Amino acid sequence: EKEQILTVFNDTRSEFPREKSIPKLFVEQVERTLDHIALIGQIQNPKAQFTNIQDSFRQTNTFGEIYLTYKELNNKSNQLAYLLIDKGIKTDTIVALMMERSIDMIVGILGILKAGGAYLPVDPEYPEERIKYMLEDSNTRLLVTLSSHSQTLSLSHLQTLSLSHSITLSLYRLLTSSLPHFFTLPPWLM
Protein backbone atom coordinates (compact mmCIF):
# COMPACT_ATOMS: atom_id res chain seq x y z
CA GLU A 1 0.00 0.00 0.00
CA LYS A 2 2.84 2.40 0.85
CA GLU A 3 4.54 1.60 -2.46
CA GLN A 4 1.29 2.26 -4.33
CA ILE A 5 0.83 5.63 -2.66
CA LEU A 6 4.43 6.72 -3.18
CA THR A 7 5.00 5.52 -6.72
CA VAL A 8 1.75 4.73 -8.54
CA PHE A 9 -0.36 7.64 -7.32
CA ASN A 10 2.52 10.09 -7.65
CA ASP A 11 3.40 9.08 -11.20
CA THR A 12 2.18 12.29 -12.81
CA ARG A 13 4.52 12.34 -15.78
CA SER A 14 2.91 13.40 -19.02
CA GLU A 15 4.10 14.48 -22.42
CA PHE A 16 4.40 18.21 -22.95
CA PRO A 17 4.12 19.59 -26.49
CA ARG A 18 7.45 21.44 -26.58
CA GLU A 19 6.63 23.12 -29.90
CA LYS A 20 3.81 25.13 -28.27
CA SER A 21 4.14 28.05 -25.89
CA ILE A 22 2.26 28.31 -22.60
CA PRO A 23 -0.01 31.08 -23.97
CA LYS A 24 -0.81 28.92 -27.01
CA LEU A 25 -1.67 25.93 -24.81
CA PHE A 26 -3.81 28.15 -22.60
CA VAL A 27 -5.78 29.53 -25.57
CA GLU A 28 -6.39 25.97 -26.78
CA GLN A 29 -7.74 25.09 -23.32
CA VAL A 30 -9.98 28.17 -23.38
CA GLU A 31 -11.43 27.11 -26.73
CA ARG A 32 -12.25 23.64 -25.31
CA THR A 33 -13.63 24.75 -21.92
CA LEU A 34 -14.82 28.33 -22.39
CA ASP A 35 -17.35 28.44 -19.53
CA HIS A 36 -15.68 26.00 -17.14
CA ILE A 37 -14.14 27.26 -13.91
CA ALA A 38 -10.45 28.07 -14.32
CA LEU A 39 -9.62 29.68 -10.97
CA ILE A 40 -11.05 29.89 -7.48
CA GLY A 41 -9.73 32.46 -5.05
CA GLN A 42 -10.43 35.01 -2.35
CA ILE A 43 -10.96 38.72 -2.77
CA GLN A 44 -8.52 40.20 -0.28
CA ASN A 45 -8.91 43.87 -1.19
CA PRO A 46 -11.77 44.38 -3.68
CA LYS A 47 -10.83 48.01 -4.42
CA ALA A 48 -7.36 47.04 -5.62
CA GLN A 49 -8.08 43.79 -7.42
CA PHE A 50 -7.64 43.48 -11.17
CA THR A 51 -10.44 40.92 -11.18
CA ASN A 52 -12.87 43.62 -10.07
CA ILE A 53 -12.85 45.54 -13.39
CA GLN A 54 -16.20 44.11 -14.36
CA ASP A 55 -18.88 42.10 -12.66
CA SER A 56 -17.74 38.93 -14.40
CA PHE A 57 -16.85 37.12 -11.23
CA ARG A 58 -19.42 35.43 -9.08
CA GLN A 59 -19.48 35.14 -5.30
CA THR A 60 -19.54 31.46 -4.46
CA ASN A 61 -20.06 31.84 -0.71
CA THR A 62 -20.25 34.37 2.09
CA PHE A 63 -16.49 34.20 2.72
CA GLY A 64 -15.65 36.25 -0.38
CA GLU A 65 -14.60 33.27 -2.48
CA ILE A 66 -14.78 33.96 -6.21
CA TYR A 67 -14.17 32.05 -9.38
CA LEU A 68 -13.26 32.91 -12.96
CA THR A 69 -14.12 30.91 -16.03
CA TYR A 70 -11.53 30.26 -18.72
CA LYS A 71 -13.24 32.89 -20.87
CA GLU A 72 -13.01 35.50 -18.10
CA LEU A 73 -9.40 34.65 -17.31
CA ASN A 74 -8.53 34.81 -21.00
CA ASN A 75 -10.22 38.22 -21.40
CA LYS A 76 -8.48 39.69 -18.36
CA SER A 77 -5.04 38.40 -19.36
CA ASN A 78 -5.64 39.71 -22.90
CA GLN A 79 -6.37 43.19 -21.53
CA LEU A 80 -3.11 43.20 -19.62
CA ALA A 81 -1.18 41.76 -22.59
CA TYR A 82 -2.43 44.54 -24.89
CA LEU A 83 -1.44 47.16 -22.35
CA LEU A 84 2.02 45.62 -21.91
CA ILE A 85 2.60 45.42 -25.67
CA ASP A 86 1.56 49.08 -25.89
CA LYS A 87 4.20 49.84 -23.23
CA GLY A 88 6.89 48.19 -25.38
CA ILE A 89 7.01 44.70 -23.88
CA LYS A 90 8.25 42.21 -26.46
CA THR A 91 10.08 38.89 -26.64
CA ASP A 92 12.19 38.18 -23.56
CA THR A 93 11.56 41.56 -21.92
CA ILE A 94 11.65 40.99 -18.18
CA VAL A 95 8.57 42.26 -16.38
CA ALA A 96 8.53 42.17 -12.59
CA LEU A 97 5.28 41.04 -10.99
CA MET A 98 4.92 42.08 -7.34
CA MET A 99 1.75 40.90 -5.61
CA GLU A 100 0.50 38.28 -3.22
CA ARG A 101 -0.59 34.88 -4.51
CA SER A 102 -4.02 35.54 -5.93
CA ILE A 103 -6.18 35.43 -9.03
CA ASP A 104 -4.57 38.74 -9.97
CA MET A 105 -1.15 37.08 -9.95
CA ILE A 106 -2.33 34.41 -12.42
CA VAL A 107 -3.84 37.12 -14.65
CA GLY A 108 -0.52 38.96 -14.46
CA ILE A 109 1.57 35.91 -15.34
CA LEU A 110 -0.62 35.03 -18.32
CA GLY A 111 -0.75 38.65 -19.50
CA ILE A 112 3.03 38.98 -19.37
CA LEU A 113 3.55 35.68 -21.21
CA LYS A 114 0.95 36.58 -23.86
CA ALA A 115 2.78 39.86 -24.48
CA GLY A 116 5.97 37.86 -25.05
CA GLY A 117 7.64 38.93 -21.83
CA ALA A 118 9.33 36.92 -19.13
CA TYR A 119 7.98 37.47 -15.64
CA LEU A 120 10.07 37.96 -12.55
CA PRO A 121 8.08 37.10 -9.42
CA VAL A 122 8.74 39.52 -6.56
CA ASP A 123 7.24 38.84 -3.15
CA PRO A 124 5.97 42.11 -1.64
CA GLU A 125 7.04 40.78 1.77
CA TYR A 126 10.72 40.83 0.77
CA PRO A 127 12.83 43.57 2.37
CA GLU A 128 12.97 46.71 0.23
CA GLU A 129 16.71 46.35 -0.37
CA ARG A 130 16.27 42.82 -1.71
CA ILE A 131 13.47 43.94 -4.04
CA LYS A 132 15.60 46.82 -5.34
CA TYR A 133 18.54 44.47 -5.90
CA MET A 134 16.35 41.98 -7.82
CA LEU A 135 14.92 44.71 -10.05
CA GLU A 136 18.28 46.35 -10.75
CA ASP A 137 20.15 43.07 -11.25
CA SER A 138 17.55 41.75 -13.71
CA ASN A 139 17.49 45.06 -15.60
CA THR A 140 13.71 45.13 -15.26
CA ARG A 141 12.16 48.31 -16.64
CA LEU A 142 8.51 47.57 -15.79
CA LEU A 143 6.93 46.50 -12.51
CA VAL A 144 3.32 45.25 -12.52
CA THR A 145 1.79 45.52 -9.08
CA LEU A 146 -1.32 46.43 -7.14
CA SER A 147 -1.73 50.00 -5.97
CA SER A 148 -1.03 48.98 -2.39
CA HIS A 149 2.59 48.09 -3.33
CA SER A 150 3.39 50.80 -5.86
CA GLN A 151 4.46 53.50 -3.38
CA THR A 152 7.10 51.37 -1.71
CA LEU A 153 9.78 51.61 -4.42
CA SER A 154 11.50 54.55 -6.01
CA LEU A 155 13.87 53.48 -8.76
CA SER A 156 14.57 55.97 -11.54
CA HIS A 157 14.80 53.38 -14.33
CA LEU A 158 11.63 51.55 -13.30
CA GLN A 159 8.17 52.21 -14.71
CA THR A 160 5.33 50.98 -12.49
CA LEU A 161 2.02 49.69 -13.80
CA SER A 162 -0.45 49.66 -10.93
CA LEU A 163 -3.46 47.45 -11.43
CA SER A 164 -5.70 49.51 -9.22
CA HIS A 165 -9.45 49.38 -9.72
CA SER A 166 -9.77 52.82 -11.30
CA ILE A 167 -6.93 52.32 -13.78
CA THR A 168 -8.08 48.92 -14.94
CA LEU A 169 -11.72 49.99 -15.12
CA SER A 170 -10.86 52.80 -17.53
CA LEU A 171 -8.54 50.44 -19.43
CA TYR A 172 -11.35 47.90 -19.67
CA ARG A 173 -13.79 50.50 -21.05
CA LEU A 174 -11.20 51.75 -23.52
CA LEU A 175 -10.23 48.34 -24.84
CA THR A 176 -13.34 46.18 -24.77
CA SER A 177 -14.89 47.74 -27.83
CA SER A 178 -11.88 46.74 -29.95
CA LEU A 179 -10.70 43.55 -28.24
CA PRO A 180 -11.07 40.35 -30.20
CA HIS A 181 -12.64 37.47 -28.28
CA PHE A 182 -9.39 35.52 -28.51
CA PHE A 183 -6.08 37.28 -28.24
CA THR A 184 -4.00 36.86 -31.36
CA LEU A 185 -0.65 35.74 -30.09
CA PRO A 186 2.36 37.61 -31.43
CA PRO A 187 4.13 35.56 -34.13
CA TRP A 188 7.07 34.81 -31.85
CA LEU A 189 4.72 32.90 -29.50
CA MET A 190 2.97 30.75 -32.10
CSV table of N, CA and C in Angstrom, one decimal, residues 29-89:
chain,number,residue,atom,x,y,z
A,29,GLN,N,-6.9,25.5,-24.4
A,29,GLN,CA,-7.7,25.1,-23.3
A,29,GLN,C,-9.0,26.0,-23.2
A,30,VAL,N,-8.8,27.3,-23.4
A,30,VAL,CA,-10.0,28.2,-23.4
A,30,VAL,C,-11.0,27.8,-24.4
A,31,GLU,N,-10.5,27.5,-25.6
A,31,GLU,CA,-11.4,27.1,-26.7
A,31,GLU,C,-12.2,25.8,-26.4
A,32,ARG,N,-11.6,24.9,-25.7
A,32,ARG,CA,-12.2,23.6,-25.3
A,32,ARG,C,-13.2,23.8,-24.1
A,33,THR,N,-12.9,24.7,-23.2
A,33,THR,CA,-13.6,24.7,-21.9
A,33,THR,C,-14.0,26.2,-21.6
A,34,LEU,N,-14.5,26.9,-22.5
A,34,LEU,CA,-14.8,28.3,-22.4
A,34,LEU,C,-15.5,28.7,-21.1
A,35,ASP,N,-16.6,28.0,-20.7
A,35,ASP,CA,-17.4,28.4,-19.5
A,35,ASP,C,-17.1,27.6,-18.3
A,36,HIS,N,-16.0,26.8,-18.3
A,36,HIS,CA,-15.7,26.0,-17.1
A,36,HIS,C,-14.9,26.9,-16.2
A,37,ILE,N,-14.9,26.5,-14.9
A,37,ILE,CA,-14.1,27.3,-13.9
A,37,ILE,C,-12.6,27.0,-14.1
A,38,ALA,N,-11.9,28.1,-14.2
A,38,ALA,CA,-10.5,28.1,-14.3
A,38,ALA,C,-9.7,28.3,-13.0
A,39,LEU,N,-10.3,29.3,-12.2
A,39,LEU,CA,-9.6,29.7,-11.0
A,39,LEU,C,-10.6,29.9,-9.9
A,40,ILE,N,-10.3,29.6,-8.7
A,40,ILE,CA,-11.1,29.9,-7.5
A,40,ILE,C,-10.1,30.6,-6.5
A,41,GLY,N,-10.6,31.7,-6.0
A,41,GLY,CA,-9.7,32.5,-5.0
A,41,GLY,C,-10.5,33.3,-4.1
A,42,GLN,N,-9.8,34.1,-3.3
A,42,GLN,CA,-10.4,35.0,-2.4
A,42,GLN,C,-10.2,36.4,-2.8
A,43,ILE,N,-11.2,37.3,-2.6
A,43,ILE,CA,-11.0,38.7,-2.8
A,43,ILE,C,-10.4,39.2,-1.5
A,44,GLN,N,-9.1,39.7,-1.5
A,44,GLN,CA,-8.5,40.2,-0.3
A,44,GLN,C,-8.7,41.7,-0.1
A,45,ASN,N,-8.7,42.4,-1.2
A,45,ASN,CA,-8.9,43.9,-1.2
A,45,ASN,C,-9.7,44.3,-2.5
A,46,PRO,N,-11.0,44.2,-2.5
A,46,PRO,CA,-11.8,44.4,-3.7
A,46,PRO,C,-11.5,45.7,-4.4
A,47,LYS,N,-11.1,46.7,-3.7
A,47,LYS,CA,-10.8,48.0,-4.4
A,47,LYS,C,-9.5,48.0,-5.2
A,48,ALA,N,-8.6,47.1,-4.9
A,48,ALA,CA,-7.4,47.0,-5.6
A,48,ALA,C,-7.2,45.9,-6.5
A,49,GLN,N,-8.2,45.0,-6.7
A,49,GLN,CA,-8.1,43.8,-7.4
A,49,GLN,C,-8.3,44.0,-8.9
A,50,PHE,N,-7.5,43.4,-9.7
A,50,PHE,CA,-7.6,43.5,-11.2
A,50,PHE,C,-8.9,42.7,-11.6
A,51,THR,N,-9.3,41.7,-10.8
A,51,THR,CA,-10.4,40.9,-11.2
A,51,THR,C,-11.7,41.7,-11.0
A,52,ASN,N,-11.7,42.9,-10.4
A,52,ASN,CA,-12.9,43.6,-10.1
A,52,ASN,C,-13.2,44.6,-11.2
A,53,ILE,N,-12.6,44.5,-12.4
A,53,ILE,CA,-12.9,45.5,-13.4
A,53,ILE,C,-14.2,45.4,-14.1
A,54,GLN,N,-14.8,44.3,-13.9
A,54,GLN,CA,-16.2,44.1,-14.4
A,54,GLN,C,-16.9,43.1,-13.4
A,55,ASP,N,-18.2,43.0,-13.5
A,55,ASP,CA,-18.9,42.1,-12.7
A,55,ASP,C,-18.9,40.7,-13.3
A,56,SER,N,-17.8,40.2,-13.8
A,56,SER,CA,-17.7,38.9,-14.4
A,56,SER,C,-17.4,37.8,-13.4
A,57,PHE,N,-17.1,38.2,-12.2
A,57,PHE,CA,-16.8,37.1,-11.2
A,57,PHE,C,-18.1,36.9,-10.4
A,58,ARG,N,-18.2,35.8,-9.9
A,58,ARG,CA,-19.4,35.4,-9.1
A,58,ARG,C,-19.0,35.1,-7.7
A,59,GLN,N,-19.7,35.6,-6.7
A,59,GLN,CA,-19.5,35.1,-5.3
A,59,GLN,C,-20.0,33.7,-5.2
A,60,THR,N,-19.1,32.9,-4.6
A,60,THR,CA,-19.5,31.5,-4.5
A,60,THR,C,-20.0,31.1,-3.0
A,61,ASN,N,-19.6,32.0,-2.1
A,61,ASN,CA,-20.1,31.8,-0.7
A,61,ASN,C,-19.9,33.1,0.0
A,62,THR,N,-20.3,33.1,1.3
A,62,THR,CA,-20.2,34.4,2.1
A,62,THR,C,-18.9,34.7,2.6
A,63,PHE,N,-17.9,33.9,2.3
A,63,PHE,CA,-16.5,34.2,2.7
A,63,PHE,C,-15.7,35.0,1.7
A,64,GLY,N,-16.3,35.5,0.6
A,64,GLY,CA,-15.7,36.2,-0.4
A,64,GLY,C,-14.9,35.4,-1.4
A,65,GLU,N,-15.2,34.1,-1.5
A,65,GLU,CA,-14.6,33.3,-2.5
A,65,GLU,C,-15.2,33.6,-3.9
A,66,ILE,N,-14.3,33.7,-4.8
A,66,ILE,CA,-14.8,34.0,-6.2
A,66,ILE,C,-14.2,32.9,-7.2
A,67,TYR,N,-14.8,32.9,-8.4
A,67,TYR,CA,-14.2,32.1,-9.4
A,67,TYR,C,-14.2,32.8,-10.7
A,68,LEU,N,-13.3,32.4,-11.6
A,68,LEU,CA,-13.3,32.9,-13.0
A,68,LEU,C,-13.3,31.7,-13.9
A,69,THR,N,-14.1,31.9,-15.0
A,69,THR,CA,-14.1,30.9,-16.0
A,69,THR,C,-12.9,31.1,-16.9
A,70,TYR,N,-12.6,30.1,-17.8
A,70,TYR,CA,-11.5,30.3,-18.7
A,70,TYR,C,-11.7,31.5,-19.6
A,71,LYS,N,-13.0,31.7,-20.0
A,71,LYS,CA,-13.2,32.9,-20.9
A,71,LYS,C,-12.9,34.2,-20.1
A,72,GLU,N,-13.3,34.3,-18.9
A,72,GLU,CA,-13.0,35.5,-18.1
A,72,GLU,C,-11.5,35.7,-17.9
A,73,LEU,N,-10.8,34.6,-17.5
A,73,LEU,CA,-9.4,34.6,-17.3
A,73,LEU,C,-8.7,35.0,-18.6
A,74,ASN,N,-9.1,34.5,-19.7
A,74,ASN,CA,-8.5,34.8,-21.0
A,74,ASN,C,-8.7,36.3,-21.3
A,75,ASN,N,-10.0,36.8,-21.1
A,75,ASN,CA,-10.2,38.2,-21.4
A,75,ASN,C,-9.4,39.1,-20.5
A,76,LYS,N,-9.3,38.8,-19.3
A,76,LYS,CA,-8.5,39.7,-18.4
A,76,LYS,C,-7.0,39.7,-18.7
A,77,SER,N,-6.5,38.5,-19.0
A,77,SER,CA,-5.0,38.4,-19.4
A,77,SER,C,-4.8,39.1,-20.7
A,78,ASN,N,-5.8,39.0,-21.6
A,78,ASN,CA,-5.6,39.7,-22.9
A,78,ASN,C,-5.6,41.2,-22.7
A,79,GLN,N,-6.4,41.7,-21.8
A,79,GLN,CA,-6.4,43.2,-21.5
A,79,GLN,C,-5.0,43.6,-21.1
A,80,LEU,N,-4.4,42.9,-20.1
A,80,LEU,CA,-3.1,43.2,-19.6
A,80,LEU,C,-2.1,43.0,-20.7
A,81,ALA,N,-2.2,42.0,-21.5
A,81,ALA,CA,-1.2,41.8,-22.6
A,81,ALA,C,-1.2,42.9,-23.6
A,82,TYR,N,-2.4,43.4,-24.0
A,82,TYR,CA,-2.4,44.5,-24.9
A,82,TYR,C,-1.8,45.8,-24.3
A,83,LEU,N,-2.0,46.0,-23.0
A,83,LEU,CA,-1.4,47.2,-22.3
A,83,LEU,C,0.1,47.0,-22.3
A,84,LEU,N,0.6,45.8,-22.0
A,84,LEU,CA,2.0,45.6,-21.9
A,84,LEU,C,2.7,45.8,-23.3
A,85,ILE,N,2.1,45.3,-24.3
A,85,ILE,CA,2.6,45.4,-25.7
A,85,ILE,C,2.6,46.9,-26.0
A,86,ASP,N,1.6,47.6,-25.6
A,86,ASP,CA,1.6,49.1,-25.9
A,86,ASP,C,2.7,49.8,-25.1
A,87,LYS,N,3.1,49.2,-24.0
A,87,LYS,CA,4.2,49.8,-23.2
A,87,LYS,C,5.6,49.4,-23.7
A,88,GLY,N,5.6,48.6,-24.8
A,88,GLY,CA,6.9,48.2,-25.4
A,88,GLY,C,7.4,46.8,-25.0
A,89,ILE,N,6.6,46.0,-24.3
A,89,ILE,CA,7.0,44.7,-23.9
A,89,ILE,C,7.0,43.8,-25.1
